[in-house]
Amino acid sequence: MYPVAFGFFDSETTDNWTWFFEQLQRAIGNPPFLALSSDACKGQEKAVKNVFPRAEHRECFWHLMQNFIKKFQGPVYGNMYPVARTFTENRFEHYMNKILDTTPEVASWLKKNHNLLWMRCRFLEEIKCDFITNNLAEVFNNWVKDIKDLPIAELADTLRSKMMQLYAKQRKIGERLQDTMLPIVVRQLQAMTRCCNHLRVVEGGNHVAEVTEVTNEHEVLRHAVNLTKHKCSCREWQVLGKPWPHALAVITTTRNPVMADYLHPYYSVYNFRLAYAGIIQPLTDKFQWPKVNLGFRLLPPMTKRSVGRQRKNRIPGCLEKKGRTKGLWQITCNSCGGKGHRESGPKCPNNGTKKKRKSRAKIGRPLGDASSRTPKRQKVARNDSNTASPGPTTRRQLALSNDGGEGTSQQVATPRRSPRNKAAKKLTPRKGNK
């Protein structure tokens, strides 16, 4: 990640993006080969056309697929990735025709909603960048995630400090490098040479060869490689600026190859040092800045009305206690001045002994003999039906039965069994006692 510029605005509109790109143009000028990658923001697309009309405007393929899956499902989702990753136009048409044979409406949807560059086969070879996603932007977001909640002034100063540290660190690394090309790129290419066993090389002389991909003993594709011109028919070498499997397979057939000779100057140590040669000057805190009369007063931006019903209640402060306020206020005793009790309460020390709480009165009729109770009218009315019902007589029916036609009922108590007289336990003397 190489940070160049950063800015702040309230929303992603065409005016805000135009202002940002104008400031960026003042910093970097108008490079002949410039690529700008975005997430298909409409305001950004118009701003790029106005400020950088000759720049290559790319679209993040990940954001494209997030919209694609909402419209199309099934195998067509997985078939889109080879379309975006291939470097040649003929392979692009080959994979695209497979998609259109099953889902022909994909072509019109892409043309209407995603007309920017998202396929590698149409990237300019002079830019030397094959990124189809905005992963670098996510790296920057992860780099500044801990300081995003700062105010704008402190946030800008912290970003400047982090960039100053990054430039100083990379500058020290560049001073220690002794080779002509970056060692990390050379080691990457040396590791890739171990993955060329499936490639068959036929040399043609004068650093020209044919490379055939062999899969399960069947020839799949054949490419032409020219080591002198740094070209391969797969276009990976031209787009990346470094040899990839086909070219590496030919390079390994030469005697004592030097990987640095086949790299683009973009990967040189000289350009790495030149990128971090600029020094971000240190800055004092804002309390030591000189006071300047700008002639106007800068006001905060106007806020937009939020969607939905407007708030009526006041927003409590961070130091205020939230929730119910009941129980937070305590009464004061007029006698002792204590909190949480009254003058006549038992907790007051000036009120004498602690008063006993009155016992609650017993509510309800006292329980008496079941035989003296008068049955309810409903139970008496059901007397005949209960006695006439077949089956054994229950205790409840006996309790509700009326003796002699009078309005009282007597409960027949079942006789209790008398306890059996247990035999006395026979005590035997111990053997030792005589």
Coordinates of C-alpha atoms in Angstrom, one line a residue:
M1 CA 0.0 0.0 0.0
Y2 CA 1.3 3.4 -1.0
P3 CA -0.9 6.2 0.3
V4 CA -0.9 9.3 -1.8
A5 CA -3.7 11.6 -0.6
F6 CA -6.8 11.5 1.7
G7 CA -9.8 13.8 2.1
F8 CA -13.0 14.2 4.2
F9 CA -16.5 15.0 3.0
D10 CA -20.0 14.3 4.3
S11 CA -21.4 12.2 1.4
E12 CA -20.3 10.6 -1.8
T13 CA -21.7 13.0 -4.4
T14 CA -20.5 14.2 -7.7
D15 CA -19.5 17.6 -6.4
N16 CA -17.5 16.1 -3.5
W17 CA -15.7 13.6 -5.7
T18 CA -14.9 16.3 -8.2
W19 CA -13.4 18.4 -5.5
F20 CA -11.3 15.5 -4.3
F21 CA -10.0 14.6 -7.7
E22 CA -9.1 18.2 -8.4
Q23 CA -7.0 18.3 -5.3
L24 CA -5.4 15.0 -6.4
Q25 CA -4.7 16.4 -9.8
R26 CA -2.8 19.3 -8.2
A27 CA -0.7 16.8 -6.4
I28 CA 0.1 14.2 -9.1
G29 CA -0.7 16.1 -12.3
N30 CA -2.0 14.2 -15.3
P31 CA 0.0 10.9 -15.7
P32 CA -0.2 9.4 -19.2
F33 CA -1.2 6.0 -17.8
L34 CA -3.4 6.2 -14.7
A35 CA -5.9 3.6 -13.4
L36 CA -8.6 4.4 -10.9
S37 CA -10.6 1.6 -9.3
S38 CA -13.9 2.2 -7.6
D39 CA -17.0 0.3 -6.3
A40 CA -19.3 1.6 -9.1
C41 CA -20.3 4.8 -7.3
K42 CA -22.3 7.0 -9.8
G43 CA -20.9 10.2 -8.4
Q44 CA -17.3 9.0 -8.7
E45 CA -17.8 7.8 -12.2
K46 CA -18.9 11.3 -13.4
A47 CA -16.1 13.0 -11.5
V48 CA -13.4 10.8 -13.0
K49 CA -14.7 11.6 -16.5
N50 CA -14.6 15.3 -15.8
V51 CA -11.2 15.5 -14.1
F52 CA -9.2 12.5 -15.5
P53 CA -10.9 11.8 -18.9
R54 CA -7.9 9.8 -20.2
A55 CA -7.6 7.6 -17.1
E56 CA -8.6 3.9 -17.1
H57 CA -11.6 3.6 -14.8
R58 CA -11.9 0.1 -13.3
E59 CA -14.6 -1.4 -11.2
C60 CA -14.2 -3.7 -8.3
F61 CA -15.2 -7.2 -9.3
W62 CA -16.2 -8.2 -5.8
H63 CA -18.8 -5.4 -5.6
L64 CA -20.0 -6.4 -9.1
M65 CA -20.6 -10.0 -7.9
Q66 CA -22.5 -8.8 -4.8
N67 CA -25.0 -7.2 -7.2
F68 CA -24.8 -10.1 -9.7
I69 CA -25.9 -12.7 -7.1
K70 CA -29.0 -10.7 -6.4
K71 CA -30.1 -11.1 -10.0
F72 CA -28.7 -14.4 -11.1
Q73 CA -28.1 -17.7 -9.2
G74 CA -26.8 -21.1 -10.0
P75 CA -23.6 -22.2 -11.9
V76 CA -23.5 -18.9 -13.7
Y77 CA -22.1 -17.3 -10.5
G78 CA -18.9 -19.5 -10.6
N79 CA -18.5 -19.0 -14.3
M80 CA -18.0 -15.3 -14.0
Y81 CA -14.6 -15.6 -12.3
P82 CA -12.7 -17.1 -15.2
V83 CA -14.2 -14.3 -17.4
A84 CA -12.7 -11.6 -15.2
R85 CA -9.3 -13.3 -14.6
T86 CA -8.3 -14.3 -18.1
F87 CA -5.8 -12.0 -19.8
T88 CA -6.6 -12.7 -23.5
E89 CA -9.6 -11.5 -25.5
N90 CA -10.2 -14.9 -27.1
R91 CA -10.4 -16.7 -23.8
F92 CA -12.7 -14.0 -22.5
E93 CA -15.1 -14.6 -25.4
H94 CA -14.8 -18.4 -24.8
Y95 CA -15.9 -18.2 -21.2
M96 CA -18.5 -15.4 -21.8
N97 CA -20.2 -17.5 -24.5
K98 CA -20.6 -20.4 -22.0
I99 CA -22.5 -18.0 -19.7
L100 CA -24.6 -16.5 -22.5
D101 CA -25.7 -19.9 -23.7
T102 CA -27.4 -20.6 -20.4
T103 CA -28.3 -17.1 -19.3
P104 CA -28.4 -14.7 -22.2
E105 CA -29.8 -11.8 -20.1
V106 CA -26.4 -11.4 -18.4
A107 CA -25.0 -9.4 -21.3
S108 CA -27.7 -6.7 -21.2
W109 CA -27.5 -6.5 -17.4
L110 CA -23.7 -6.0 -17.4
K111 CA -23.9 -3.4 -20.2
K112 CA -26.6 -1.4 -18.4
N113 CA -25.3 -1.5 -14.8
H114 CA -21.6 -2.3 -15.0
N115 CA -20.1 -0.8 -18.1
L116 CA -16.6 -0.1 -16.5
L117 CA -13.5 -2.3 -16.8
W118 CA -13.6 -5.3 -14.6
M119 CA -11.9 -7.9 -16.9
R120 CA -8.1 -8.2 -17.1
C121 CA -8.1 -8.8 -20.9
R122 CA -8.8 -5.1 -21.5
F123 CA -6.4 -3.6 -19.0
L124 CA -3.7 -1.4 -20.4
E125 CA -0.3 -3.1 -20.5
E126 CA 1.6 0.1 -19.6
I127 CA 0.0 0.4 -16.2
K128 CA 1.5 -2.9 -14.9
C129 CA -1.4 -3.6 -12.5
D130 CA -3.8 -6.6 -12.7
F131 CA -5.9 -5.9 -9.6
I132 CA -9.6 -6.6 -10.2
T133 CA -10.7 -5.8 -6.6
N134 CA -10.3 -3.0 -4.1
N135 CA -8.4 -5.0 -1.6
L136 CA -5.9 -2.2 -1.2
A137 CA -8.6 0.1 0.0
E138 CA -9.6 -2.5 2.6
V139 CA -6.0 -2.6 3.7
F140 CA -6.1 1.1 4.2
N141 CA -9.4 0.9 6.2
N142 CA -7.8 -1.7 8.4
W143 CA -4.8 0.5 8.9
V144 CA -6.9 3.4 10.2
K145 CA -9.8 1.6 11.9
D146 CA -8.6 2.5 15.4
I147 CA -8.6 6.2 14.7
K148 CA -11.8 6.7 12.7
D149 CA -13.8 7.9 15.7
L150 CA -11.5 10.9 16.2
P151 CA -12.6 14.5 15.4
I152 CA -11.6 15.6 11.9
A153 CA -8.7 17.8 13.0
E154 CA -7.2 15.1 15.2
L155 CA -7.9 12.4 12.5
A156 CA -6.1 14.4 9.8
D157 CA -3.1 15.0 12.1
T158 CA -3.0 11.3 13.1
L159 CA -3.1 10.2 9.5
R160 CA -0.3 12.6 8.7
S161 CA 1.8 11.2 11.5
K162 CA 1.2 7.5 10.4
M163 CA 2.2 8.3 6.8
M164 CA 5.3 10.1 8.1
Q165 CA 6.3 7.0 10.0
L166 CA 5.5 4.7 7.0
Y167 CA 7.6 6.8 4.7
A168 CA 10.5 6.9 7.1
K169 CA 10.4 3.1 7.6
Q170 CA 10.3 2.3 3.9
R171 CA 13.1 4.8 3.3
K172 CA 15.3 2.9 5.7
I173 CA 14.5 -0.4 4.0
G174 CA 15.4 1.1 0.6
E175 CA 18.8 2.2 1.9
R176 CA 19.7 -1.3 3.0
L177 CA 18.8 -2.9 -0.4
Q178 CA 21.9 -3.8 -2.4
D179 CA 20.4 -5.5 -5.5
T180 CA 19.0 -3.8 -8.6
M181 CA 15.6 -5.4 -8.3
L182 CA 13.4 -5.9 -5.2
P183 CA 14.4 -9.1 -3.5
I184 CA 10.8 -10.1 -2.6
V185 CA 9.8 -10.1 -6.3
V186 CA 12.9 -12.2 -7.3
R187 CA 12.1 -14.7 -4.5
Q188 CA 8.5 -14.9 -5.7
L189 CA 9.6 -15.8 -9.3
Q190 CA 12.1 -18.4 -8.0
A191 CA 9.3 -20.1 -6.1
M192 CA 7.1 -20.0 -9.2
T193 CA 9.6 -22.0 -11.2
R194 CA 8.8 -25.1 -9.1
C195 CA 5.2 -25.1 -10.5
C196 CA 6.2 -25.5 -14.2
N197 CA 6.2 -29.3 -14.4
H198 CA 3.0 -29.3 -16.5
L199 CA 4.5 -27.1 -19.2
R200 CA 6.4 -28.5 -22.2
V201 CA 8.9 -26.1 -23.8
V202 CA 10.0 -26.3 -27.4
E203 CA 12.9 -23.9 -28.1
G204 CA 13.0 -22.1 -31.4
G205 CA 16.3 -20.3 -31.0
N206 CA 17.2 -16.6 -30.4
H207 CA 15.3 -16.6 -27.1
V208 CA 12.0 -17.7 -28.7
A209 CA 10.1 -20.8 -27.7
E210 CA 6.7 -22.5 -27.6
V211 CA 5.2 -23.5 -24.3
T212 CA 2.4 -26.1 -24.2
E213 CA 0.1 -26.7 -21.2
V214 CA -0.3 -30.5 -20.7
T215 CA -3.1 -31.7 -18.5
N216 CA -3.7 -35.5 -18.1
E217 CA -1.4 -36.2 -21.1
H218 CA -3.5 -33.9 -23.3
E219 CA -2.4 -30.7 -24.8
V220 CA -4.7 -27.9 -23.8
L221 CA -3.1 -24.5 -24.9
R222 CA 0.1 -23.5 -26.6
H223 CA 1.7 -20.1 -26.1
A224 CA 4.6 -18.2 -27.8
V225 CA 7.2 -16.6 -25.6
N226 CA 9.9 -14.0 -26.6
L227 CA 12.4 -13.4 -23.9
T228 CA 14.1 -10.5 -25.7
K229 CA 10.9 -8.5 -26.1
H230 CA 9.5 -9.6 -22.7
K231 CA 6.3 -10.9 -24.3
C232 CA 4.0 -13.9 -24.0
S233 CA 0.9 -14.6 -26.0
C234 CA -1.1 -15.0 -22.8
R235 CA -0.4 -11.3 -22.0
E236 CA 0.4 -12.0 -18.4
W237 CA 4.0 -10.8 -18.8
Q238 CA 2.9 -7.6 -20.5
V239 CA 0.2 -6.7 -17.9
L240 CA 2.2 -7.7 -14.8
G241 CA 5.6 -6.5 -15.8
K242 CA 7.2 -9.8 -14.6
P243 CA 7.4 -13.2 -16.2
W244 CA 4.7 -15.7 -15.2
P245 CA 4.6 -19.6 -15.6
H246 CA 4.9 -19.7 -19.4
A247 CA 7.9 -17.3 -19.5
L248 CA 9.4 -18.8 -16.4
A249 CA 9.4 -22.3 -18.0
V250 CA 11.5 -20.9 -20.9
I251 CA 13.8 -18.9 -18.6
T252 CA 14.7 -22.1 -16.6
T253 CA 15.9 -23.8 -19.8
T254 CA 18.7 -21.2 -20.2
R255 CA 22.1 -21.4 -18.6
N256 CA 22.6 -19.4 -15.4
P257 CA 19.4 -17.2 -15.7
V258 CA 19.2 -13.9 -13.8
M259 CA 15.6 -13.1 -12.8
A260 CA 16.3 -9.4 -12.5
D261 CA 17.0 -9.2 -16.2
Y262 CA 13.4 -10.1 -17.0
L263 CA 11.6 -7.6 -14.7
H264 CA 10.2 -4.3 -15.5
P265 CA 11.9 -1.2 -14.1
Y266 CA 8.8 -0.6 -11.9
Y267 CA 10.2 -3.4 -9.6
S268 CA 13.7 -1.8 -9.4
V269 CA 15.2 -0.7 -6.1
Y270 CA 15.9 2.7 -7.7
N271 CA 12.2 3.4 -8.2
F272 CA 11.4 2.1 -4.7
R273 CA 13.8 4.6 -3.2
L274 CA 12.5 7.3 -5.4
A275 CA 8.9 6.6 -4.3
Y276 CA 9.7 7.3 -0.6
A277 CA 12.3 10.0 -1.2
G278 CA 10.0 12.7 -0.2
I279 CA 10.0 13.7 3.5
I280 CA 6.8 14.6 5.4
Q281 CA 7.9 17.5 7.5
P282 CA 7.1 17.4 11.3
L283 CA 4.4 19.7 12.6
T284 CA 3.7 21.2 16.0
D285 CA 0.4 20.9 17.8
K286 CA -2.4 23.3 16.9
F287 CA -2.0 25.4 20.1
Q288 CA 1.3 26.6 18.8
W289 CA 0.1 27.5 15.3
P290 CA 0.2 31.2 14.4
K291 CA -3.2 32.9 14.3
V292 CA -4.3 33.9 10.8
N293 CA -7.2 36.2 9.9
L294 CA -9.0 34.4 7.1
G295 CA -11.6 37.1 6.6
F296 CA -14.4 34.7 7.1
R297 CA -15.7 32.3 9.8
L298 CA -15.9 28.6 8.9
L299 CA -19.2 27.1 10.1
P300 CA -20.0 23.4 10.5
P301 CA -21.7 21.7 7.6
M302 CA -25.5 21.7 7.5
T303 CA -27.1 18.6 8.7
K304 CA -29.7 16.7 6.7
R305 CA -33.1 15.8 8.0
S306 CA -33.2 12.2 9.0
V307 CA -35.8 9.8 7.6
G308 CA -38.8 8.9 9.7
R309 CA -40.5 10.5 12.7
Q310 CA -38.4 13.2 14.3
R311 CA -37.1 12.8 17.9
K312 CA -39.0 14.6 20.7
N313 CA -37.1 13.5 23.7
R314 CA -33.9 15.2 24.7
I315 CA -30.7 13.1 24.1
P316 CA -29.2 12.5 27.6
G317 CA -25.6 13.3 28.1
C318 CA -22.8 10.8 28.7
L319 CA -22.6 11.6 32.4
E320 CA -26.3 11.4 33.0
K321 CA -27.8 8.3 34.6
K322 CA -30.0 6.5 32.1
G323 CA -33.1 4.4 32.8
R324 CA -35.8 5.0 35.5
T325 CA -35.3 7.8 38.0
K326 CA -37.5 6.2 40.6
G327 CA -35.5 5.3 43.7
L328 CA -32.7 7.7 43.0
W329 CA -34.2 10.5 45.3
Q330 CA -34.3 9.7 49.0
I331 CA -36.4 11.5 51.6
T332 CA -34.9 13.3 54.6
C333 CA -36.0 12.7 58.2
N334 CA -37.0 16.0 60.0
S335 CA -35.9 14.6 63.4
C336 CA -32.4 13.2 62.9
G337 CA -31.6 14.4 59.4
G338 CA -31.0 10.9 58.1
K339 CA -31.8 9.7 54.6
G340 CA -34.2 7.0 53.6
H341 CA -36.8 7.2 56.5
R342 CA -39.4 9.5 58.0
E343 CA -39.7 11.1 61.4
S344 CA -42.3 8.5 62.5
G345 CA -40.5 5.5 61.0
P346 CA -38.9 2.7 63.0
K347 CA -35.5 3.6 61.5
C348 CA -35.3 7.0 63.2
P349 CA -33.0 6.8 66.3
N350 CA -34.9 9.6 68.0
N351 CA -38.2 7.7 67.8
G352 CA -37.6 5.3 70.8
T353 CA -37.9 1.6 70.5
K354 CA -38.5 0.0 67.2
K355 CA -42.2 -0.5 66.5
K356 CA -43.6 -3.9 66.0
R357 CA -45.4 -4.5 62.8
K358 CA -49.1 -5.3 63.3
S359 CA -50.1 -8.8 62.4
R360 CA -52.4 -9.0 59.4
A361 CA -56.0 -9.9 60.3
K362 CA -57.2 -13.4 59.4
I363 CA -59.6 -13.2 56.5
G364 CA -62.2 -15.9 55.8
R365 CA -64.5 -18.1 57.8
P366 CA -63.0 -20.4 60.5
L367 CA -62.7 -24.0 59.6
G368 CA -65.1 -26.2 61.5
D369 CA -66.5 -29.6 61.4
A370 CA -67.4 -30.8 57.9
S371 CA -70.7 -32.2 59.2
S372 CA -71.9 -28.7 60.3
R373 CA -71.4 -27.0 57.0
T374 CA -74.4 -26.2 54.8
P375 CA -73.9 -27.4 51.2
K376 CA -74.2 -25.0 48.4
R377 CA -77.3 -24.8 46.3
Q378 CA -75.6 -26.2 43.3
K379 CA -74.4 -29.2 45.2
V380 CA -77.8 -29.8 46.7
A381 CA -79.4 -29.5 43.3
R382 CA -77.1 -32.2 42.0
N383 CA -77.9 -34.5 44.8
D384 CA -80.4 -36.7 42.9
S385 CA -78.1 -37.0 39.9
N386 CA -75.2 -37.9 42.0
T387 CA -77.0 -40.6 44.0
A388 CA -78.7 -42.0 40.9
S389 CA -75.4 -42.3 39.0
P390 CA -74.1 -45.8 38.6
G391 CA -70.9 -46.9 40.1
P392 CA -69.4 -47.0 43.6
T393 CA -70.3 -44.2 46.0
T394 CA -67.5 -41.8 46.7
R395 CA -66.8 -39.8 49.9
R396 CA -67.9 -36.6 48.2
Q397 CA -71.3 -38.1 47.4
L398 CA -71.7 -39.2 51.0
A399 CA -70.8 -35.7 52.2
L400 CA -73.4 -34.1 50.0
S401 CA -76.1 -36.6 50.7
N402 CA -79.1 -35.2 52.6
D403 CA -80.3 -37.2 55.7
G404 CA -84.1 -37.1 56.1
G405 CA -84.8 -34.5 53.5
E406 CA -83.5 -31.6 55.6
G407 CA -81.2 -29.0 54.3
T408 CA -78.2 -30.3 56.2
S409 CA -75.7 -32.9 55.2
Q410 CA -73.6 -35.1 57.4
Q411 CA -70.2 -36.3 56.5
V412 CA -69.7 -40.0 57.2
A413 CA -66.3 -40.5 58.7
T414 CA -64.6 -43.7 57.7
P415 CA -63.5 -45.8 60.6
R416 CA -59.8 -45.7 61.3
R417 CA -57.9 -48.8 61.8
S418 CA -56.7 -49.3 65.4
P419 CA -53.0 -49.6 65.7
R420 CA -51.8 -53.1 66.2
N421 CA -50.1 -54.0 69.5
K422 CA -46.5 -54.7 68.7
A423 CA -44.9 -57.5 70.7
A424 CA -42.3 -56.3 73.2
K425 CA -38.8 -56.8 72.1
K426 CA -37.0 -59.6 73.9
L427 CA -33.9 -58.4 75.6
T428 CA -31.1 -60.9 75.9
P429 CA -28.3 -60.3 78.3
R430 CA -24.8 -59.9 77.0
K431 CA -22.4 -62.8 77.2
G432 CA -20.0 -61.0 79.5
N433 CA -22.6 -60.1 82.1
K434 CA -23.6 -62.9 84.4

